[in-house]
PDB file of C-alpha atoms in Angstrom:
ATOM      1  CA  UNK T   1      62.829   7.807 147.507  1.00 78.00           C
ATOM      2  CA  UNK T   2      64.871   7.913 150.638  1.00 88.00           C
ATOM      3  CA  UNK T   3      62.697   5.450 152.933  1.00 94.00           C
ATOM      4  CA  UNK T   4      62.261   6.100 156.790  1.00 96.00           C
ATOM      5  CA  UNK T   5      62.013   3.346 159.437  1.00 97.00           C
ATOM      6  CA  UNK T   6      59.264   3.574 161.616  1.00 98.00           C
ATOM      7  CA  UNK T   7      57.931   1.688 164.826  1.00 98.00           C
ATOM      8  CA  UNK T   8      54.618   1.713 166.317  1.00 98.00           C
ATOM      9  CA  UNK T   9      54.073   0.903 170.058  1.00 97.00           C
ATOM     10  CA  UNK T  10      50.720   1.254 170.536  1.00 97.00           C
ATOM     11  CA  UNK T  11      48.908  -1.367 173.687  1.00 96.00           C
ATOM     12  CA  UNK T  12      45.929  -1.433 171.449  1.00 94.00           C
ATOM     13  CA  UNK T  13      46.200  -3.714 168.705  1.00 94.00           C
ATOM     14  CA  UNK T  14      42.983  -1.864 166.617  1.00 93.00           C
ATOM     15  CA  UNK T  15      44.768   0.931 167.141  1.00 93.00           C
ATOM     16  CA  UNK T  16      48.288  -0.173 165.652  1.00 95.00           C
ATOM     17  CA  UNK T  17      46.721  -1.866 162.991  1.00 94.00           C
ATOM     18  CA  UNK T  18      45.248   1.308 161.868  1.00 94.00           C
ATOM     19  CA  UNK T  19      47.968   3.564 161.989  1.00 95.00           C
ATOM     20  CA  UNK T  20      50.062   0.786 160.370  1.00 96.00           C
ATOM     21  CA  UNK T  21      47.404   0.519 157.553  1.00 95.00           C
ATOM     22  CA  UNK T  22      47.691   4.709 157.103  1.00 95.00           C
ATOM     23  CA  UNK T  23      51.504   4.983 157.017  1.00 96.00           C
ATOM     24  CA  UNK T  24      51.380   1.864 154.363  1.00 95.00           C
ATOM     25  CA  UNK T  25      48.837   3.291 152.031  1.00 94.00           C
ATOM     26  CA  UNK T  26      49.316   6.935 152.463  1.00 94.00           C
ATOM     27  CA  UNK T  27      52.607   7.705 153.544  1.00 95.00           C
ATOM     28  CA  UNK T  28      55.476   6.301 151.111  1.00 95.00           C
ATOM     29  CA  UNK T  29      58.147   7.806 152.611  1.00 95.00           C
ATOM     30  CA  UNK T  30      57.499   5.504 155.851  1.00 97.00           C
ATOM     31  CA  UNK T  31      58.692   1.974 156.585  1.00 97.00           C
ATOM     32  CA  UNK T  32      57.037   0.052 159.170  1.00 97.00           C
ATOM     33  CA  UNK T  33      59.617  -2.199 160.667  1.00 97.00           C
ATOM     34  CA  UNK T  34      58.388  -3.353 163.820  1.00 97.00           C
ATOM     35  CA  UNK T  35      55.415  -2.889 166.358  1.00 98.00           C
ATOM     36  CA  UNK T  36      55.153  -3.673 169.907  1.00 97.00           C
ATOM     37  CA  UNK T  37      52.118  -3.646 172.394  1.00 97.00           C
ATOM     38  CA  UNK T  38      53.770  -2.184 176.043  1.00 95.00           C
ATOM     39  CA  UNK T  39      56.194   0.333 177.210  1.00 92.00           C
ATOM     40  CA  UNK T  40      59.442  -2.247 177.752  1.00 93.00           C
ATOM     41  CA  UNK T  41      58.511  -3.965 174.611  1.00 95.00           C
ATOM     42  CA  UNK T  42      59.052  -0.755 172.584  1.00 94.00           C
ATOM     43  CA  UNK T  43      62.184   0.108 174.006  1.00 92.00           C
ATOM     44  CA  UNK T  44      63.787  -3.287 172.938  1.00 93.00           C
ATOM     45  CA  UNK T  45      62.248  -2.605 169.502  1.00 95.00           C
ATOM     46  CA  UNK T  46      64.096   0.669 169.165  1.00 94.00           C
ATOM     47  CA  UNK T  47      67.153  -0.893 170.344  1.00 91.00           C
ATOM     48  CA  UNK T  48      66.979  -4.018 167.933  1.00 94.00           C
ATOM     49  CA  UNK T  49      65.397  -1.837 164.975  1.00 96.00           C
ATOM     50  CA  UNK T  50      66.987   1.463 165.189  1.00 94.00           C
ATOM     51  CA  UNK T  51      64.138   3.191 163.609  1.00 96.00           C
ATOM     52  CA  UNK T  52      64.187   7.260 162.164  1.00 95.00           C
ATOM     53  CA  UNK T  53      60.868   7.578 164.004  1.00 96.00           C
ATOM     54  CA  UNK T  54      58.519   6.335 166.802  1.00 97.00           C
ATOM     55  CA  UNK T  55      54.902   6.357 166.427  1.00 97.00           C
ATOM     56  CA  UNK T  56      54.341   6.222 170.633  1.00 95.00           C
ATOM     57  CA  UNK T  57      50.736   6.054 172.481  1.00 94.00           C
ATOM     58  CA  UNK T  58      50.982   7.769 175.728  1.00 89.00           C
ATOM     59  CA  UNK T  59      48.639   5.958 177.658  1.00 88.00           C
ATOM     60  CA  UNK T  60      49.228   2.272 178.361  1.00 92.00           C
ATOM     61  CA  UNK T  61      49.093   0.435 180.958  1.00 91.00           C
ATOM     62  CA  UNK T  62      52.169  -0.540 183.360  1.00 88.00           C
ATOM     63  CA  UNK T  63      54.841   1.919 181.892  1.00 88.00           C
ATOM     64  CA  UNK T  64      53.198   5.113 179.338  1.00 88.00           C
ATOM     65  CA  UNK T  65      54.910   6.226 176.659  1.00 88.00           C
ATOM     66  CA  UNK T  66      56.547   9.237 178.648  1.00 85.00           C
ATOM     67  CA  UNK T  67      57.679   7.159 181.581  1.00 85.00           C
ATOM     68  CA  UNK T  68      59.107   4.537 178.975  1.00 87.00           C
ATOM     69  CA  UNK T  69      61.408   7.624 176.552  1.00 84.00           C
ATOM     70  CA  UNK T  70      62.396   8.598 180.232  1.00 78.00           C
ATOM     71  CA  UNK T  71      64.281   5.567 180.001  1.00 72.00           C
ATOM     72  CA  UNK T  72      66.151   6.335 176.567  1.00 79.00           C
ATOM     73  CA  UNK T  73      69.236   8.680 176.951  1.00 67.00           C
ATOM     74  CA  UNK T  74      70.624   9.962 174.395  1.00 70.00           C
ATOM     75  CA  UNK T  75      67.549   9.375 171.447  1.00 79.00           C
ATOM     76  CA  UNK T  76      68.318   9.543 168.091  1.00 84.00           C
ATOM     77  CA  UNK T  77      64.774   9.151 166.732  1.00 91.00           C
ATOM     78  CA  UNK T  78      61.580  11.099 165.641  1.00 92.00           C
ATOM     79  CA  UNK T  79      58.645  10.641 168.473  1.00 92.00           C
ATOM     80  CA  UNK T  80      55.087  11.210 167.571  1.00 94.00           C
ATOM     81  CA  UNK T  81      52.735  10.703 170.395  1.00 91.00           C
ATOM     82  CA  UNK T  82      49.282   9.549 169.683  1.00 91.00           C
ATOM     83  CA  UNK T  83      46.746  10.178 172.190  1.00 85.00           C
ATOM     84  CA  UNK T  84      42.913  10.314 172.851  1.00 81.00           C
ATOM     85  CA  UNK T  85      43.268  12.803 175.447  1.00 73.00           C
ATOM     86  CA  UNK T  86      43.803  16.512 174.413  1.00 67.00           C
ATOM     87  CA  UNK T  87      45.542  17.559 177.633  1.00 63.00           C
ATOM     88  CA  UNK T  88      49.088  15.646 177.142  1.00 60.00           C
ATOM     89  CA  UNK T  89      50.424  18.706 174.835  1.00 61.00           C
ATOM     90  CA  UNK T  90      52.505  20.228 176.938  1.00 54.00           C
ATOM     91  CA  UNK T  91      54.013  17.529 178.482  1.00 60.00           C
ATOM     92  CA  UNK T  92      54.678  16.304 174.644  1.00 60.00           C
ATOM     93  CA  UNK T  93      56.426  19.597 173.706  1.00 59.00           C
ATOM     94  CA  UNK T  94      58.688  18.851 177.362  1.00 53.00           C
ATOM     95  CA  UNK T  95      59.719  15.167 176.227  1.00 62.00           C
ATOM     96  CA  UNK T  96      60.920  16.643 172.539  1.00 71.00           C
ATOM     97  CA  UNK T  97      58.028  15.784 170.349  1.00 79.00           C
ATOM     98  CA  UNK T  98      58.415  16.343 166.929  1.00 84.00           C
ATOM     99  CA  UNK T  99      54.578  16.117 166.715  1.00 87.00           C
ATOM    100  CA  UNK T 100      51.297  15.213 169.175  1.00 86.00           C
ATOM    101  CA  UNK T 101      48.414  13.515 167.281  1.00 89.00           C
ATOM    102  CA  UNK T 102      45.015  12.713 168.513  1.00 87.00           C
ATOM    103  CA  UNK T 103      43.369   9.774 167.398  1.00 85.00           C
ATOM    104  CA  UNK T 104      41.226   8.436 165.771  1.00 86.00           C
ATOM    105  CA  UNK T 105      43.985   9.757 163.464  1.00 91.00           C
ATOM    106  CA  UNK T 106      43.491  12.467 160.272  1.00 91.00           C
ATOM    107  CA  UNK T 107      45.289  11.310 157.393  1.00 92.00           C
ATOM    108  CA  UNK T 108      45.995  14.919 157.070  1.00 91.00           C
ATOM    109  CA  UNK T 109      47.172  15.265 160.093  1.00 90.00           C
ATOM    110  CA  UNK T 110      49.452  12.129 159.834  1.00 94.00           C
ATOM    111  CA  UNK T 111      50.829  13.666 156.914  1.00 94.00           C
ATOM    112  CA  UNK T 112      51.543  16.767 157.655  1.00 93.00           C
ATOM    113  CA  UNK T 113      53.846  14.690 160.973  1.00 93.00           C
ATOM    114  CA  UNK T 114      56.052  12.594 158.562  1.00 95.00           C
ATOM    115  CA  UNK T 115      56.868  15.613 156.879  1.00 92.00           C
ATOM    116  CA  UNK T 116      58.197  17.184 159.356  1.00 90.00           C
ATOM    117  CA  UNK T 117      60.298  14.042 159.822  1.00 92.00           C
ATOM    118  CA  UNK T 118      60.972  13.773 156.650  1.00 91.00           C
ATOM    119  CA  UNK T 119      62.177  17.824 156.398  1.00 88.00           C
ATOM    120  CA  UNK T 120      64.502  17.310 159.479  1.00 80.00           C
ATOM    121  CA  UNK T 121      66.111  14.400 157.754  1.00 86.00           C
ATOM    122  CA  UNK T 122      66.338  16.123 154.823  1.00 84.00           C
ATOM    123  CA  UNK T 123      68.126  18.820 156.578  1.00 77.00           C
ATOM    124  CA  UNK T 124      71.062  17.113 157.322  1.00 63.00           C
ATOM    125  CA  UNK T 125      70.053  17.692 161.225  1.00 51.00           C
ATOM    126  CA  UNK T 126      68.585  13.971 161.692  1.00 43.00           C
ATOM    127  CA  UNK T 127      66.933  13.568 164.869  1.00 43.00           C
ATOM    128  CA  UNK T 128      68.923  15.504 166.886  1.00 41.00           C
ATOM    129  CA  UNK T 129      66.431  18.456 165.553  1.00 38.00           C
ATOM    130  CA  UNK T 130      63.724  17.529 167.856  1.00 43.00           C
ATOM    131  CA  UNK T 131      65.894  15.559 170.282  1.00 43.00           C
ATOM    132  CA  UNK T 132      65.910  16.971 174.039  1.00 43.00           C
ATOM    133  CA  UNK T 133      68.727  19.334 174.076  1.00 42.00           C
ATOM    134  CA  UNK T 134      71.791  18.566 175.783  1.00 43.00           C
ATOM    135  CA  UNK T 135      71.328  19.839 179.131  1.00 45.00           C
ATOM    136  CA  UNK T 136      67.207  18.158 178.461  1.00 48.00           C
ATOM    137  CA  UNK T 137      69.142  14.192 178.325  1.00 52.00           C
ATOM    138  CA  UNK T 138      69.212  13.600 182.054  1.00 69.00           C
ATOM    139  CA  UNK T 139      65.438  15.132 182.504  1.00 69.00           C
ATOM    140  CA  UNK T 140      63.236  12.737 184.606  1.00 74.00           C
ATOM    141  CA  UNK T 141      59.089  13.253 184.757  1.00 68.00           C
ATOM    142  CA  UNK T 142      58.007  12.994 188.341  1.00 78.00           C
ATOM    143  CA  UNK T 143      54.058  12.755 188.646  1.00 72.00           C
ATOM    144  CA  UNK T 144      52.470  13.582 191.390  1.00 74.00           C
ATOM    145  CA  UNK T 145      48.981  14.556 192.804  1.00 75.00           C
ATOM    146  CA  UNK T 146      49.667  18.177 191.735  1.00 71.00           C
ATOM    147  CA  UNK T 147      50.392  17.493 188.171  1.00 69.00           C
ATOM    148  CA  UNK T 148      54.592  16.489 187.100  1.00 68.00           C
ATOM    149  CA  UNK T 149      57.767  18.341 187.786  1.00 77.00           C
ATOM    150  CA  UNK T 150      60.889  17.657 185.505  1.00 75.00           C
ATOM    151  CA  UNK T 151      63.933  16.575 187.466  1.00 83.00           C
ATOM    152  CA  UNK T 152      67.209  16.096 186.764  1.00 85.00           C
ATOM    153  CA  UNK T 153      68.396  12.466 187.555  1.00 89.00           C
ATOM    154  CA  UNK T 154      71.580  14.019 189.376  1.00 91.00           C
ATOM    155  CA  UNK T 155      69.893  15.905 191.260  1.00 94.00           C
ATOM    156  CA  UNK T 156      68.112  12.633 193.054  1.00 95.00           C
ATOM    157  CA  UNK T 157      70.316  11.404 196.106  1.00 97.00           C
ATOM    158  CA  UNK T 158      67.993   8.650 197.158  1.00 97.00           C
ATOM    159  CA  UNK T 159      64.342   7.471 196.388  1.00 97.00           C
ATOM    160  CA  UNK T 160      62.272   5.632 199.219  1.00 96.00           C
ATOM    161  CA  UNK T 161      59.666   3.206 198.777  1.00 95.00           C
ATOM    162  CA  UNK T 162      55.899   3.898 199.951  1.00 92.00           C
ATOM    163  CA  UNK T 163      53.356   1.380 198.998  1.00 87.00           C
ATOM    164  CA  UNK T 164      52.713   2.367 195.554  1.00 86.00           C
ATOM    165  CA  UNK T 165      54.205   5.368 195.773  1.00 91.00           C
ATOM    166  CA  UNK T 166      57.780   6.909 196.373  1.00 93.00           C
ATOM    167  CA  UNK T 167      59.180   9.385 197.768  1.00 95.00           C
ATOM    168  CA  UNK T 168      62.160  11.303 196.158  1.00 96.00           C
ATOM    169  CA  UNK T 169      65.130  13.189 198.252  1.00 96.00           C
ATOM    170  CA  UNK T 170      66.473  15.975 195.963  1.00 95.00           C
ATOM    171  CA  UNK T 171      69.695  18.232 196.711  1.00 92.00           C
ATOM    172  CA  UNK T 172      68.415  21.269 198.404  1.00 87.00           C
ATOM    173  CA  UNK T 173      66.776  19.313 200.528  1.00 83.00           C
ATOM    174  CA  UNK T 174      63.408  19.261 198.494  1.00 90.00           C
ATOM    175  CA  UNK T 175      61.747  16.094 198.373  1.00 92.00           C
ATOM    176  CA  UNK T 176      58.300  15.277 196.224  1.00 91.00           C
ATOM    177  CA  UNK T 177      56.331  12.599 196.518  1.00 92.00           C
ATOM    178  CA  UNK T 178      55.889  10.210 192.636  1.00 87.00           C
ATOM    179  CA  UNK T 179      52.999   8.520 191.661  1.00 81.00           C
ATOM    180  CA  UNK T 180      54.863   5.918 190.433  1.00 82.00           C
ATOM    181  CA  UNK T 181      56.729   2.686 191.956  1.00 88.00           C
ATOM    182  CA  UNK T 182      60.016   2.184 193.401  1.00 90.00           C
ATOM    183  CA  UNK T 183      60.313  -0.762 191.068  1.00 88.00           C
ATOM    184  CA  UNK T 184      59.293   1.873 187.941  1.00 81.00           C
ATOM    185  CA  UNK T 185      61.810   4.328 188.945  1.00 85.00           C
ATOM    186  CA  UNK T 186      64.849   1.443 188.801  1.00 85.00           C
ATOM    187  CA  UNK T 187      63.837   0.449 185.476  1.00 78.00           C
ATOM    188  CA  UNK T 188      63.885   4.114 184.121  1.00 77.00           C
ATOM    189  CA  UNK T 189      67.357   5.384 185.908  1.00 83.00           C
ATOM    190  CA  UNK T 190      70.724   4.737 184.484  1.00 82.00           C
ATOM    191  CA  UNK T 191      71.709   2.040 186.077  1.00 83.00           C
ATOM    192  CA  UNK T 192      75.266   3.282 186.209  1.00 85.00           C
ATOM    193  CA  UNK T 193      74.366   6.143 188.997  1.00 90.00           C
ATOM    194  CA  UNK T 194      71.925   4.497 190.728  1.00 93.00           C
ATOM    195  CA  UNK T 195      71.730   1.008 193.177  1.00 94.00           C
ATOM    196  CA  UNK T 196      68.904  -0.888 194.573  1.00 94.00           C
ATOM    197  CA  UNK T 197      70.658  -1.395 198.531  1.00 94.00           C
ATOM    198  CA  UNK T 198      67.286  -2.216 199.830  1.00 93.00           C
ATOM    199  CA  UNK T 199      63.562  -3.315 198.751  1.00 93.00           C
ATOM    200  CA  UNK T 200      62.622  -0.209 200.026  1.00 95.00           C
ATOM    201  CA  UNK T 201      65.587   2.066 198.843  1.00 96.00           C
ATOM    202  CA  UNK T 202      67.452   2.738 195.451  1.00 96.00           C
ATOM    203  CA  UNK T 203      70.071   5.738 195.778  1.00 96.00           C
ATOM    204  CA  UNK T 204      72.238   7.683 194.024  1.00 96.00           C
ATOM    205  CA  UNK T 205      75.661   6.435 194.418  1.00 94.00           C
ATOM    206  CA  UNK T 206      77.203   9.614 193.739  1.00 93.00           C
ATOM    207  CA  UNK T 207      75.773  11.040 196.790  1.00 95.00           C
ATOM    208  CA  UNK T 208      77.321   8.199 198.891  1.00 93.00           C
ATOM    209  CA  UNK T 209      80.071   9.279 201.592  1.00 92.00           C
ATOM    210  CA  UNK T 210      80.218   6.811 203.980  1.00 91.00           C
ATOM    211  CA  UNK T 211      79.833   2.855 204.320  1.00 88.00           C
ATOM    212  CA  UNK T 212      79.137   1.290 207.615  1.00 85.00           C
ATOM    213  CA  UNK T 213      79.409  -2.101 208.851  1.00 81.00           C
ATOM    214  CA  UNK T 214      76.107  -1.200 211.552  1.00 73.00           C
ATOM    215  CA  UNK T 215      73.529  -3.347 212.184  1.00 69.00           C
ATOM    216  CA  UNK T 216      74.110  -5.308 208.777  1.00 71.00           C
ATOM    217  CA  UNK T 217      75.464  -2.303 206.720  1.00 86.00           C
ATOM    218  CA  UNK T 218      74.412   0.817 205.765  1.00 91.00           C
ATOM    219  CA  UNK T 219      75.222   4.128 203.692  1.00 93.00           C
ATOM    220  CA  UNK T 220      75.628   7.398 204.982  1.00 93.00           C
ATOM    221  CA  UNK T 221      74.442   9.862 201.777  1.00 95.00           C
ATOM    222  CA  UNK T 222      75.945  13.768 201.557  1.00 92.00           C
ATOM    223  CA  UNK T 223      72.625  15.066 203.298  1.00 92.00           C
ATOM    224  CA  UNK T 224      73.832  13.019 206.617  1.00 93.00           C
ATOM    225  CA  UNK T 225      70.964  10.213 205.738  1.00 95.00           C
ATOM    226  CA  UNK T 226      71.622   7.074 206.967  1.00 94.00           C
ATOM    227  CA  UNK T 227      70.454   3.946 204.564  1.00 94.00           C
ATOM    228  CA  UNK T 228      70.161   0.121 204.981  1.00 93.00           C
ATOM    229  CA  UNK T 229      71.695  -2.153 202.962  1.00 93.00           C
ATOM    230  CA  UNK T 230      69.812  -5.455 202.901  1.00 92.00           C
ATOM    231  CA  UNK T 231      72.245  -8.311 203.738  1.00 89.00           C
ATOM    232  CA  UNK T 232      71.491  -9.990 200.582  1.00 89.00           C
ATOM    233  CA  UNK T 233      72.852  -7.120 198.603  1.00 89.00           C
ATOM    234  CA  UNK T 234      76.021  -6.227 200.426  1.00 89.00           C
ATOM    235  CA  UNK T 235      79.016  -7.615 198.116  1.00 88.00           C
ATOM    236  CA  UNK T 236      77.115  -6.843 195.355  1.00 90.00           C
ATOM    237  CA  UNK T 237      76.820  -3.455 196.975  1.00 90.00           C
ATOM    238  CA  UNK T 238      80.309  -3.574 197.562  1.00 85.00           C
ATOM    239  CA  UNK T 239      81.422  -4.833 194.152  1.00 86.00           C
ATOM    240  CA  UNK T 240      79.731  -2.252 192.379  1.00 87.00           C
ATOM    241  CA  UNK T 241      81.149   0.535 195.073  1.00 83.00           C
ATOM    242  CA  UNK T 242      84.785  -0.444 193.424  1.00 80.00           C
ATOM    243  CA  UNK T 243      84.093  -0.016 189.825  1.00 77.00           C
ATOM    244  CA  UNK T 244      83.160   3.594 190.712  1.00 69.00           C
ATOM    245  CA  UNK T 245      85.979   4.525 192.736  1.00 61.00           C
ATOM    246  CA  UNK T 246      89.545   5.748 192.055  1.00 47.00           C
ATOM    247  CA  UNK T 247      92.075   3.685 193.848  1.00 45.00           C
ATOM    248  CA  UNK T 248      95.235   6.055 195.225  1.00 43.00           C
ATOM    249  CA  UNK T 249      98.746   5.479 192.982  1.00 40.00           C
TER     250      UNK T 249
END
């Protein structure tokens, strides 16, 4: 019997140990390989482990489980989100589920899950069946006091600190304001678009035009906004500047 590794990152450890204890007894098919208990611990489980499928809780504390897949690009595993709370579906379906389970967890339920892992394997399709579609890979979740819009992470010129929120500049001149940290934000972009200038700044650096020596340095961004750069991060600024650029022949 083909087996499929699994991880569990679950922040309650009852709660692990249960669904571990299901998959063992129940569900043959499944290998439990590794567990962790918080958002960044998962995602250097999946990188060291490489499992078929991750059994993800949404709500934990410091980084959830949809804030910490924002962070993945390109997936190439299963996700089934386990939840207490009802109203995450749709935002489930929107991060490429391949199934939403509410605990305490049916076996039933549970089965009827790894089968549908199990089928897409079977298929030949792997996880790129319920993977985000192409044009999906570069979708960011943005909540905010009105509920969460789905950006695209190109589409973000610069981000602005503001206390514990942040605000976001968007092309078309659209900006929303996140319920979520500056700090959260850097850990979830692709570090290869975007640059921490300032404590209170992280931007886009494909939206940068101009560099000025002024007042300590400072960007000038497409949409004509002028950024610090905090002294302490100029050559590093600049370093990373080069390695994007095309020198002339």
């Amino acid at each position: 019997m083909q087996k499929y590794r699994a991880v569990i990152i679950d922040d309650e450890e009852d709660s692990r140990s249960n669904t571990k204890n299901m998959l063992l007894n129940y569900c043959p098919e499944i290998d439990v390989v590794g567990e962790a208990a918080s958002g960044p611990e998962g995602k250097l489980k999946i990188q060291e482990l490489k499992p078929h499928v991750v059994f993800l809780d949404i709500n934990m504390p410091g980084m959830n489980g949809f804030q910490m897949l924002e962070g993945i690009y390109n997936r190439d595993f299963c996700v089934i989100f386990l939840t207490a709370y009802s109203e995450h579906g749709i935002t489930a379906v929107k991060a490429g589920a391949t199934d939403y389970l509410l605990k305490p967890l049916m076996l039933s339920e549970l089965q009827g899950a790894i089968h549908k892992v199990v089928q897409h394997y079977e298929a030949g399709k792997g996880a790129t069946a319920v993977a985000k579609p192409e044009q999906d890979k570069n979708l960011v979740l943005i909540n905010h006091s009105k509920g969460f819009t789905l950006v695209d992470f190109k589409d973000i010129i610069w981000l602005e600190a503001s206390d514990n929120y942040t605000n976001l500049f968007l092309n078309g001149q659209k900006k929303i304001v996140a319920s979520k940290t500056l700090k959260e934000f850097e850990m979830i972009l692709p570090t290869a678009e975007f640059f921490r200038i300032h404590r209170s700044a992280l931007i886009n650096v494909n939206y940068v035009k101009e560099y000025s020596n002024n007042e300590g340095g400072e960007v000038i961004l497409s949409d004509g906004t002028h950024v610090q750069v905090s002294k302490a991060r100029v050559q590093e600024f600049a370093e990373f500047i080069k390695t994007k650029s095309v020198s002339p022949k």
